[in-house]
Amino acid sequence: MTNRIIVFTSFFTIAAIALLAWFLIAQFRDNAFSAFASVQQAHLFNLLGEVDVDDRGRLSGRPRLGDARFDEEDSGWYWQATIIDSDERSVLRSTSLKEARIGRVPLSELPFDAAFQRAYVLPDANGILIRVVETEFEVGETAIRLQTTANFSQFQATIAAARRDIVAALSAFGIGLLVLNALLIRVGLRPLVAAREQLIEVQNGKKARLGGQYPAEIAPLAGEINSLIENNKRLVERARTQVGNLAHALKTPIAVLRNESDASEVPGPLVREQTEEMNNYVQNYLKRAQIAAQTGGAVFRSDALMVTEKLVRVMRKL
């Protein structure tokens, strides 16, 4: 029973910890992505306020988005402003982008949303996955496209590291919980194991009742078992006494019948036969009552091998 309880509780504990790990990882990923996307959105709004068109129809402005990563080359954090429907010679870009350009996903595959923005993931010139946030707006008659990117490979690496840390922490917690659970179950069920061992001793005739101290939850059960043993012993003693009394009560009338049949000149053979049979029954039950009284309890076990060897020796002599 102890092992079954440990297996069942361990199974549910492992399932609960796995579910908790999945929930924590999902929550961390969603929250981290929300913060990641919010930073990009803020960069796009800052870029929107820093870019303008001069009198010659060229882009102007010196956007400073407040993030040093836009100055680090090949960092995956880029921004770019482009005049649409032009030869694209008028382009403003971040220092990190150098002379490269930010790629685009065709509008036919991913159109703008209701806020006239769209976001997509693609690799840059160095193979780094970047998340691009793109929008378009007009200054006078000039349409401008703005793009800001963030290092999505770095974001994925952060999520993977957090996932490993969460799994490692919950695994260690789960192992400790399983060990503690097994110890508590074994310690908690130890009184039941002790009671079972004492019941076996009672069954084998080594003890007359359950002994020892039990917890408050088990003490009533032990008391009921002892009461049942005592009641059973009283019933057996009562039945034994009644059988003995009955045998003694029949012994005298049977002896009178035997003497009368022996003294009769013409005794009936059937009377003698039945009288002897009744006497044998009475003597048999009297001997049984005496043997049962010598055992001192309701349950008595004998050494079968020793008794059988004695019977074999007697039968060989006969």
PDB file of N, CA, C and O in Angstrom, residues 20-86:
ATOM      1  N   LEU A  20       3.111  23.465 -13.992  1.00  0.00           N
ATOM      2  CA  LEU A  20       3.590  24.740 -13.471  1.00  0.00           C
ATOM      3  C   LEU A  20       4.752  25.267 -14.314  1.00  0.00           C
ATOM      4  O   LEU A  20       4.826  26.472 -14.599  1.00  0.00           O
ATOM      5  N   ALA A  21       5.669  24.382 -14.706  1.00  0.00           N
ATOM      6  CA  ALA A  21       6.795  24.805 -15.546  1.00  0.00           C
ATOM      7  C   ALA A  21       6.306  25.359 -16.881  1.00  0.00           C
ATOM      8  O   ALA A  21       6.774  26.404 -17.348  1.00  0.00           O
ATOM      9  N   TRP A  22       5.358  24.639 -17.494  1.00  0.00           N
ATOM     10  CA  TRP A  22       4.803  25.128 -18.766  1.00  0.00           C
ATOM     11  C   TRP A  22       4.157  26.501 -18.595  1.00  0.00           C
ATOM     12  O   TRP A  22       4.339  27.400 -19.421  1.00  0.00           O
ATOM     13  N   PHE A  23       3.399  26.678 -17.506  1.00  0.00           N
ATOM     14  CA  PHE A  23       2.711  27.949 -17.273  1.00  0.00           C
ATOM     15  C   PHE A  23       3.718  29.079 -17.048  1.00  0.00           C
ATOM     16  O   PHE A  23       3.580  30.173 -17.626  1.00  0.00           O
ATOM     17  N   LEU A  24       4.752  28.827 -16.218  1.00  0.00           N
ATOM     18  CA  LEU A  24       5.737  29.867 -15.939  1.00  0.00           C
ATOM     19  C   LEU A  24       6.521  30.253 -17.192  1.00  0.00           C
ATOM     20  O   LEU A  24       6.766  31.436 -17.442  1.00  0.00           O
ATOM     21  N   ILE A  25       6.897  29.242 -17.978  1.00  0.00           N
ATOM     22  CA  ILE A  25       7.646  29.530 -19.213  1.00  0.00           C
ATOM     23  C   ILE A  25       6.775  30.325 -20.185  1.00  0.00           C
ATOM     24  O   ILE A  25       7.235  31.297 -20.805  1.00  0.00           O
ATOM     25  N   ALA A  26       5.503  29.912 -20.320  1.00  0.00           N
ATOM     26  CA  ALA A  26       4.597  30.633 -21.221  1.00  0.00           C
ATOM     27  C   ALA A  26       4.377  32.070 -20.754  1.00  0.00           C
ATOM     28  O   ALA A  26       4.386  33.016 -21.560  1.00  0.00           O
ATOM     29  N   GLN A  27       4.196  32.255 -19.436  1.00  0.00           N
ATOM     30  CA  GLN A  27       3.995  33.598 -18.909  1.00  0.00           C
ATOM     31  C   GLN A  27       5.236  34.463 -19.096  1.00  0.00           C
ATOM     32  O   GLN A  27       5.136  35.628 -19.491  1.00  0.00           O
ATOM     33  N   PHE A  28       6.403  33.882 -18.824  1.00  0.00           N
ATOM     34  CA  PHE A  28       7.642  34.643 -19.005  1.00  0.00           C
ATOM     35  C   PHE A  28       7.838  35.014 -20.469  1.00  0.00           C
ATOM     36  O   PHE A  28       8.212  36.153 -20.789  1.00  0.00           O
ATOM     37  N   ARG A  29       7.571  34.055 -21.370  1.00  0.00           N
ATOM     38  CA  ARG A  29       7.740  34.339 -22.793  1.00  0.00           C
ATOM     39  C   ARG A  29       6.790  35.439 -23.255  1.00  0.00           C
ATOM     40  O   ARG A  29       7.179  36.365 -23.971  1.00  0.00           O
ATOM     41  N   ASP A  30       5.525  35.347 -22.835  1.00  0.00           N
ATOM     42  CA  ASP A  30       4.545  36.358 -23.250  1.00  0.00           C
ATOM     43  C   ASP A  30       4.897  37.732 -22.692  1.00  0.00           C
ATOM     44  O   ASP A  30       4.819  38.740 -23.410  1.00  0.00           O
ATOM     45  N   ASN A  31       5.271  37.790 -21.420  1.00  0.00           N
ATOM     46  CA  ASN A  31       5.612  39.079 -20.817  1.00  0.00           C
ATOM     47  C   ASN A  31       6.881  39.665 -21.432  1.00  0.00           C
ATOM     48  O   ASN A  31       6.960  40.882 -21.670  1.00  0.00           O
ATOM     49  N   ALA A  32       7.867  38.780 -21.664  1.00  0.00           N
ATOM     50  CA  ALA A  32       9.113  39.265 -22.266  1.00  0.00           C
ATOM     51  C   ALA A  32       8.871  39.773 -23.689  1.00  0.00           C
ATOM     52  O   ALA A  32       9.408  40.809 -24.093  1.00  0.00           O
ATOM     53  N   PHE A  33       8.032  39.041 -24.437  1.00  0.00           N
ATOM     54  CA  PHE A  33       7.752  39.492 -25.804  1.00  0.00           C
ATOM     55  C   PHE A  33       6.970  40.801 -25.797  1.00  0.00           C
ATOM     56  O   PHE A  33       7.191  41.670 -26.655  1.00  0.00           O
ATOM     57  N   SER A  34       6.058  40.946 -24.837  1.00  0.00           N
ATOM     58  CA  SER A  34       5.299  42.193 -24.744  1.00  0.00           C
ATOM     59  C   SER A  34       6.233  43.371 -24.473  1.00  0.00           C
ATOM     60  O   SER A  34       6.107  44.440 -25.096  1.00  0.00           O
ATOM     61  N   ALA A  35       7.179  43.177 -23.547  1.00  0.00           N
ATOM     62  CA  ALA A  35       8.149  44.242 -23.272  1.00  0.00           C
ATOM     63  C   ALA A  35       9.050  44.483 -24.475  1.00  0.00           C
ATOM     64  O   ALA A  35       9.375  45.634 -24.813  1.00  0.00           O
ATOM     65  N   PHE A  36       9.450  43.414 -25.142  1.00  0.00           N
ATOM     66  CA  PHE A  36      10.298  43.505 -26.331  1.00  0.00           C
ATOM     67  C   PHE A  36       9.606  44.308 -27.434  1.00  0.00           C
ATOM     68  O   PHE A  36      10.191  45.224 -28.033  1.00  0.00           O
ATOM     69  N   ALA A  37       8.326  43.980 -27.676  1.00  0.00           N
ATOM     70  CA  ALA A  37       7.568  44.686 -28.704  1.00  0.00           C
ATOM     71  C   ALA A  37       7.295  46.136 -28.308  1.00  0.00           C
ATOM     72  O   ALA A  37       7.284  47.037 -29.163  1.00  0.00           O
ATOM     73  N   SER A  38       7.097  46.387 -27.007  1.00  0.00           N
ATOM     74  CA  SER A  38       6.843  47.759 -26.551  1.00  0.00           C
ATOM     75  C   SER A  38       8.067  48.639 -26.779  1.00  0.00           C
ATOM     76  O   SER A  38       7.935  49.820 -27.165  1.00  0.00           O
ATOM     77  N   VAL A  39       9.251  48.096 -26.551  1.00  0.00           N
ATOM     78  CA  VAL A  39      10.479  48.856 -26.799  1.00  0.00           C
ATOM     79  C   VAL A  39      10.587  49.207 -28.284  1.00  0.00           C
ATOM     80  O   VAL A  39      10.919  50.352 -28.652  1.00  0.00           O
ATOM     81  N   GLN A  40      10.296  48.236 -29.136  1.00  0.00           N
ATOM     82  CA  GLN A  40      10.339  48.511 -30.574  1.00  0.00           C
ATOM     83  C   GLN A  40       9.322  49.579 -30.975  1.00  0.00           C
ATOM     84  O   GLN A  40       9.611  50.450 -31.799  1.00  0.00           O
ATOM     85  N   GLN A  41       8.139  49.488 -30.392  1.00  0.00           N
ATOM     86  CA  GLN A  41       7.102  50.465 -30.699  1.00  0.00           C
ATOM     87  C   GLN A  41       7.547  51.866 -30.280  1.00  0.00           C
ATOM     88  O   GLN A  41       7.316  52.845 -31.007  1.00  0.00           O
ATOM     89  N   ALA A  42       8.183  51.962 -29.118  1.00  0.00           N
ATOM     90  CA  ALA A  42       8.686  53.261 -28.663  1.00  0.00           C
ATOM     91  C   ALA A  42       9.761  53.789 -29.604  1.00  0.00           C
ATOM     92  O   ALA A  42       9.797  54.994 -29.917  1.00  0.00           O
ATOM     93  N   HIS A  43      10.636  52.901 -30.074  1.00  0.00           N
ATOM     94  CA  HIS A  43      11.663  53.319 -31.030  1.00  0.00           C
ATOM     95  C   HIS A  43      11.031  53.835 -32.321  1.00  0.00           C
ATOM     96  O   HIS A  43      11.489  54.844 -32.887  1.00  0.00           O
ATOM     97  N   LEU A  44       9.976  53.162 -32.770  1.00  0.00           N
ATOM     98  CA  LEU A  44       9.324  53.590 -34.011  1.00  0.00           C
ATOM     99  C   LEU A  44       8.686  54.973 -33.844  1.00  0.00           C
ATOM    100  O   LEU A  44       8.785  55.830 -34.717  1.00  0.00           O
ATOM    101  N   PHE A  45       8.053  55.219 -32.714  1.00  0.00           N
ATOM    102  CA  PHE A  45       7.439  56.525 -32.469  1.00  0.00           C
ATOM    103  C   PHE A  45       8.503  57.622 -32.368  1.00  0.00           C
ATOM    104  O   PHE A  45       8.315  58.744 -32.863  1.00  0.00           O
ATOM    105  N   ASN A  46       9.623  57.309 -31.719  1.00  0.00           N
ATOM    106  CA  ASN A  46      10.713  58.291 -31.643  1.00  0.00           C
ATOM    107  C   ASN A  46      11.261  58.611 -33.031  1.00  0.00           C
ATOM    108  O   ASN A  46      11.540  59.779 -33.344  1.00  0.00           O
ATOM    109  N   LEU A  47      11.416  57.574 -33.851  1.00  0.00           N
ATOM    110  CA  LEU A  47      11.909  57.783 -35.210  1.00  0.00           C
ATOM    111  C   LEU A  47      10.924  58.621 -36.018  1.00  0.00           C
ATOM    112  O   LEU A  47      11.324  59.488 -36.810  1.00  0.00           O
ATOM    113  N   LEU A  48       9.641  58.376 -35.783  1.00  0.00           N
ATOM    114  CA  LEU A  48       8.613  59.123 -36.489  1.00  0.00           C
ATOM    115  C   LEU A  48       8.702  60.626 -36.190  1.00  0.00           C
ATOM    116  O   LEU A  48       8.477  61.473 -37.070  1.00  0.00           O
ATOM    117  N   GLY A  49       9.064  60.965 -34.965  1.00  0.00           N
ATOM    118  CA  GLY A  49       9.147  62.373 -34.596  1.00  0.00           C
ATOM    119  C   GLY A  49      10.456  63.030 -34.975  1.00  0.00           C
ATOM    120  O   GLY A  49      10.571  64.265 -34.899  1.00  0.00           O
ATOM    121  N   GLU A  50      11.470  62.226 -35.354  1.00  0.00           N
ATOM    122  CA  GLU A  50      12.791  62.784 -35.667  1.00  0.00           C
ATOM    123  C   GLU A  50      13.064  62.913 -37.155  1.00  0.00           C
ATOM    124  O   GLU A  50      14.055  63.542 -37.544  1.00  0.00           O
ATOM    125  N   VAL A  51      12.220  62.333 -38.006  1.00  0.00           N
ATOM    126  CA  VAL A  51      12.475  62.329 -39.452  1.00  0.00           C
ATOM    127  C   VAL A  51      11.580  63.366 -40.131  1.00  0.00           C
ATOM    128  O   VAL A  51      10.387  63.458 -39.817  1.00  0.00           O
ATOM    129  N   ASP A  52      12.168  64.128 -41.083  1.00  0.00           N
ATOM    130  CA  ASP A  52      11.422  65.146 -41.810  1.00  0.00           C
ATOM    131  C   ASP A  52      11.906  65.176 -43.258  1.00  0.00           C
ATOM    132  O   ASP A  52      12.832  64.452 -43.627  1.00  0.00           O
ATOM    133  N   VAL A  53      11.289  66.010 -44.055  1.00  0.00           N
ATOM    134  CA  VAL A  53      11.660  66.166 -45.473  1.00  0.00           C
ATOM    135  C   VAL A  53      12.046  67.632 -45.689  1.00  0.00           C
ATOM    136  O   VAL A  53      11.301  68.549 -45.299  1.00  0.00           O
ATOM    137  N   ASP A  54      13.220  67.848 -46.315  1.00  0.00           N
ATOM    138  CA  ASP A  54      13.667  69.233 -46.542  1.00  0.00           C
ATOM    139  C   ASP A  54      13.046  69.799 -47.806  1.00  0.00           C
ATOM    140  O   ASP A  54      12.216  69.153 -48.465  1.00  0.00           O
ATOM    141  N   ASP A  55      13.488  71.002 -48.172  1.00  0.00           N
ATOM    142  CA  ASP A  55      12.910  71.694 -49.327  1.00  0.00           C
ATOM    143  C   ASP A  55      13.235  71.004 -50.642  1.00  0.00           C
ATOM    144  O   ASP A  55      12.507  71.161 -51.636  1.00  0.00           O
ATOM    145  N   ARG A  56      14.290  70.247 -50.677  1.00  0.00           N
ATOM    146  CA  ARG A  56      14.661  69.553 -51.905  1.00  0.00           C
ATOM    147  C   ARG A  56      13.990  68.175 -52.005  1.00  0.00           C
ATOM    148  O   ARG A  56      14.249  67.427 -52.935  1.00  0.00           O
ATOM    149  N   GLY A  57      13.146  67.860 -51.047  1.00  0.00           N
ATOM    150  CA  GLY A  57      12.441  66.575 -51.086  1.00  0.00           C
ATOM    151  C   GLY A  57      13.262  65.420 -50.581  1.00  0.00           C
ATOM    152  O   GLY A  57      12.946  64.265 -50.871  1.00  0.00           O
ATOM    153  N   ARG A  58      14.321  65.761 -49.843  1.00  0.00           N
ATOM    154  CA  ARG A  58      15.157  64.703 -49.279  1.00  0.00           C
ATOM    155  C   ARG A  58      14.898  64.574 -47.777  1.00  0.00           C
ATOM    156  O   ARG A  58      14.455  65.522 -47.130  1.00  0.00           O
ATOM    157  N   LEU A  59      15.184  63.381 -47.265  1.00  0.00           N
ATOM    158  CA  LEU A  59      15.003  63.147 -45.840  1.00  0.00           C
ATOM    159  C   LEU A  59      16.027  63.937 -45.041  1.00  0.00           C
ATOM    160  O   LEU A  59      17.191  64.061 -45.436  1.00  0.00           O
ATOM    161  N   SER A  60      15.588  64.424 -43.920  1.00  0.00           N
ATOM    162  CA  SER A  60      16.483  65.169 -43.043  1.00  0.00           C
ATOM    163  C   SER A  60      16.209  64.766 -41.599  1.00  0.00           C
ATOM    164  O   SER A  60      15.173  64.187 -41.278  1.00  0.00           O
ATOM    165  N   GLY A  61      17.131  65.109 -40.764  1.00  0.00           N
ATOM    166  CA  GLY A  61      16.972  64.790 -39.347  1.00  0.00           C
ATOM    167  C   GLY A  61      18.129  63.932 -38.841  1.00  0.00           C
ATOM    168  O   GLY A  61      18.801  63.252 -39.616  1.00  0.00           O
ATOM    169  N   ARG A  62      18.369  63.999 -37.553  1.00  0.00           N
ATOM    170  CA  ARG A  62      19.417  63.202 -36.911  1.00  0.00           C
ATOM    171  C   ARG A  62      18.784  62.427 -35.747  1.00  0.00           C
ATOM    172  O   ARG A  62      18.888  62.802 -34.585  1.00  0.00           O
ATOM    173  N   PRO A  63      18.076  61.360 -36.081  1.00  0.00           N
ATOM    174  CA  PRO A  63      17.355  60.617 -35.034  1.00  0.00           C
ATOM    175  C   PRO A  63      18.313  60.049 -33.986  1.00  0.00           C
ATOM    176  O   PRO A  63      19.320  59.435 -34.319  1.00  0.00           O
ATOM    177  N   ARG A  64      17.981  60.298 -32.738  1.00  0.00           N
ATOM    178  CA  ARG A  64      18.685  59.689 -31.607  1.00  0.00           C
ATOM    179  C   ARG A  64      17.628  58.967 -30.771  1.00  0.00           C
ATOM    180  O   ARG A  64      16.828  59.586 -30.090  1.00  0.00           O
ATOM    181  N   LEU A  65      17.608  57.684 -30.867  1.00  0.00           N
ATOM    182  CA  LEU A  65      16.541  56.909 -30.243  1.00  0.00           C
ATOM    183  C   LEU A  65      16.831  56.533 -28.798  1.00  0.00           C
ATOM    184  O   LEU A  65      16.043  55.842 -28.163  1.00  0.00           O
ATOM    185  N   GLY A  66      17.954  57.003 -28.282  1.00  0.00           N
ATOM    186  CA  GLY A  66      18.259  56.755 -26.878  1.00  0.00           C
ATOM    187  C   GLY A  66      18.665  55.336 -26.563  1.00  0.00           C
ATOM    188  O   GLY A  66      18.516  54.893 -25.426  1.00  0.00           O
ATOM    189  N   ASP A  67      19.182  54.607 -27.529  1.00  0.00           N
ATOM    190  CA  ASP A  67      19.610  53.228 -27.305  1.00  0.00           C
ATOM    191  C   ASP A  67      20.959  53.043 -27.976  1.00  0.00           C
ATOM    192  O   ASP A  67      21.076  53.182 -29.205  1.00  0.00           O
ATOM    193  N   ALA A  68      21.994  52.750 -27.198  1.00  0.00           N
ATOM    194  CA  ALA A  68      23.355  52.637 -27.731  1.00  0.00           C
ATOM    195  C   ALA A  68      23.502  51.488 -28.712  1.00  0.00           C
ATOM    196  O   ALA A  68      24.454  51.475 -29.514  1.00  0.00           O
ATOM    197  N   ARG A  69      22.594  50.538 -28.694  1.00  0.00           N
ATOM    198  CA  ARG A  69      22.718  49.394 -29.602  1.00  0.00           C
ATOM    199  C   ARG A  69      22.546  49.800 -31.057  1.00  0.00           C
ATOM    200  O   ARG A  69      22.998  49.089 -31.965  1.00  0.00           O
ATOM    201  N   PHE A  70      21.897  50.933 -31.313  1.00  0.00           N
ATOM    202  CA  PHE A  70      21.757  51.407 -32.698  1.00  0.00           C
ATOM    203  C   PHE A  70      23.065  51.967 -33.239  1.00  0.00           C
ATOM    204  O   PHE A  70      23.169  52.242 -34.435  1.00  0.00           O
ATOM    205  N   ASP A  71      24.057  52.138 -32.354  1.00  0.00           N
ATOM    206  CA  ASP A  71      25.378  52.609 -32.802  1.00  0.00           C
ATOM    207  C   ASP A  71      26.381  51.471 -32.912  1.00  0.00           C
ATOM    208  O   ASP A  71      27.497  51.682 -33.388  1.00  0.00           O
ATOM    209  N   GLU A  72      26.023  50.271 -32.464  1.00  0.00           N
ATOM    210  CA  GLU A  72      26.914  49.121 -32.548  1.00  0.00           C
ATOM    211  C   GLU A  72      26.700  48.403 -33.876  1.00  0.00           C
ATOM    212  O   GLU A  72      25.582  48.007 -34.206  1.00  0.00           O
ATOM    213  N   GLU A  73      27.755  48.217 -34.631  1.00  0.00           N
ATOM    214  CA  GLU A  73      27.647  47.583 -35.941  1.00  0.00           C
ATOM    215  C   GLU A  73      27.204  46.124 -35.809  1.00  0.00           C
ATOM    216  O   GLU A  73      27.654  45.406 -34.922  1.00  0.00           O
ATOM    217  N   ASP A  74      26.313  45.733 -36.708  1.00  0.00           N
ATOM    218  CA  ASP A  74      25.809  44.351 -36.781  1.00  0.00           C
ATOM    219  C   ASP A  74      25.222  43.884 -35.445  1.00  0.00           C
ATOM    220  O   ASP A  74      25.349  42.712 -35.066  1.00  0.00           O
ATOM    221  N   SER A  75      24.593  44.773 -34.733  1.00  0.00           N
ATOM    222  CA  SER A  75      24.004  44.416 -33.440  1.00  0.00           C
ATOM    223  C   SER A  75      22.615  43.800 -33.589  1.00  0.00           C
ATOM    224  O   SER A  75      22.091  43.218 -32.640  1.00  0.00           O
ATOM    225  N   GLY A  76      22.002  43.937 -34.765  1.00  0.00           N
ATOM    226  CA  GLY A  76      20.642  43.472 -34.952  1.00  0.00           C
ATOM    227  C   GLY A  76      19.610  44.536 -34.594  1.00  0.00           C
ATOM    228  O   GLY A  76      18.416  44.345 -34.819  1.00  0.00           O
ATOM    229  N   TRP A  77      20.075  45.643 -34.043  1.00  0.00           N
ATOM    230  CA  TRP A  77      19.199  46.772 -33.705  1.00  0.00           C
ATOM    231  C   TRP A  77      19.466  47.875 -34.735  1.00  0.00           C
ATOM    232  O   TRP A  77      20.496  48.538 -34.701  1.00  0.00           O
ATOM    233  N   TYR A  78      18.519  48.045 -35.669  1.00  0.00           N
ATOM    234  CA  TYR A  78      18.673  48.989 -36.760  1.00  0.00           C
ATOM    235  C   TYR A  78      17.431  49.869 -36.876  1.00  0.00           C
ATOM    236  O   TYR A  78      16.352  49.516 -36.408  1.00  0.00           O
ATOM    237  N   TRP A  79      17.625  51.005 -37.554  1.00  0.00           N
ATOM    238  CA  TRP A  79      16.469  51.785 -37.996  1.00  0.00           C
ATOM    239  C   TRP A  79      16.773  52.331 -39.375  1.00  0.00           C
ATOM    240  O   TRP A  79      17.942  52.532 -39.745  1.00  0.00           O
ATOM    241  N   GLN A  80      15.726  52.556 -40.119  1.00  0.00           N
ATOM    242  CA  GLN A  80      15.893  53.025 -41.490  1.00  0.00           C
ATOM    243  C   GLN A  80      14.660  53.820 -41.908  1.00  0.00           C
ATOM    244  O   GLN A  80      13.530  53.435 -41.624  1.00  0.00           O
ATOM    245  N   ALA A  81      14.904  54.941 -42.583  1.00  0.00           N
ATOM    246  CA  ALA A  81      13.833  55.780 -43.137  1.00  0.00           C
ATOM    247  C   ALA A  81      14.063  55.908 -44.634  1.00  0.00           C
ATOM    248  O   ALA A  81      15.173  56.246 -45.071  1.00  0.00           O
ATOM    249  N   THR A  82      13.020  55.652 -45.440  1.00  0.00           N
ATOM    250  CA  THR A  82      13.154  55.636 -46.902  1.00  0.00           C
ATOM    251  C   THR A  82      11.967  56.366 -47.524  1.00  0.00           C
ATOM    252  O   THR A  82      10.827  56.213 -47.065  1.00  0.00           O
ATOM    253  N   ILE A  83      12.268  57.168 -48.581  1.00  0.00           N
ATOM    254  CA  ILE A  83      11.187  57.794 -49.340  1.00  0.00           C
ATOM    255  C   ILE A  83      10.630  56.764 -50.312  1.00  0.00           C
ATOM    256  O   ILE A  83      11.368  56.164 -51.093  1.00  0.00           O
ATOM    257  N   ILE A  84       9.329  56.591 -50.283  1.00  0.00           N
ATOM    258  CA  ILE A  84       8.685  55.599 -51.130  1.00  0.00           C
ATOM    259  C   ILE A  84       8.514  56.149 -52.539  1.00  0.00           C
ATOM    260  O   ILE A  84       8.362  57.343 -52.742  1.00  0.00           O
ATOM    261  N   ASP A  85       8.501  55.227 -53.502  1.00  0.00           N
ATOM    262  CA  ASP A  85       8.294  55.579 -54.910  1.00  0.00           C
ATOM    263  C   ASP A  85       9.362  56.544 -55.405  1.00  0.00           C
ATOM    264  O   ASP A  85       9.092  57.496 -56.163  1.00  0.00           O
ATOM    265  N   SER A  86      10.577  56.353 -54.965  1.00  0.00           N
ATOM    266  CA  SER A  86      11.701  57.151 -55.455  1.00  0.00           C
ATOM    267  C   SER A  86      12.812  56.194 -55.825  1.00  0.00           C
ATOM    268  O   SER A  86      12.674  54.975 -55.731  1.00  0.00           O
TER     269      SER A  86
END
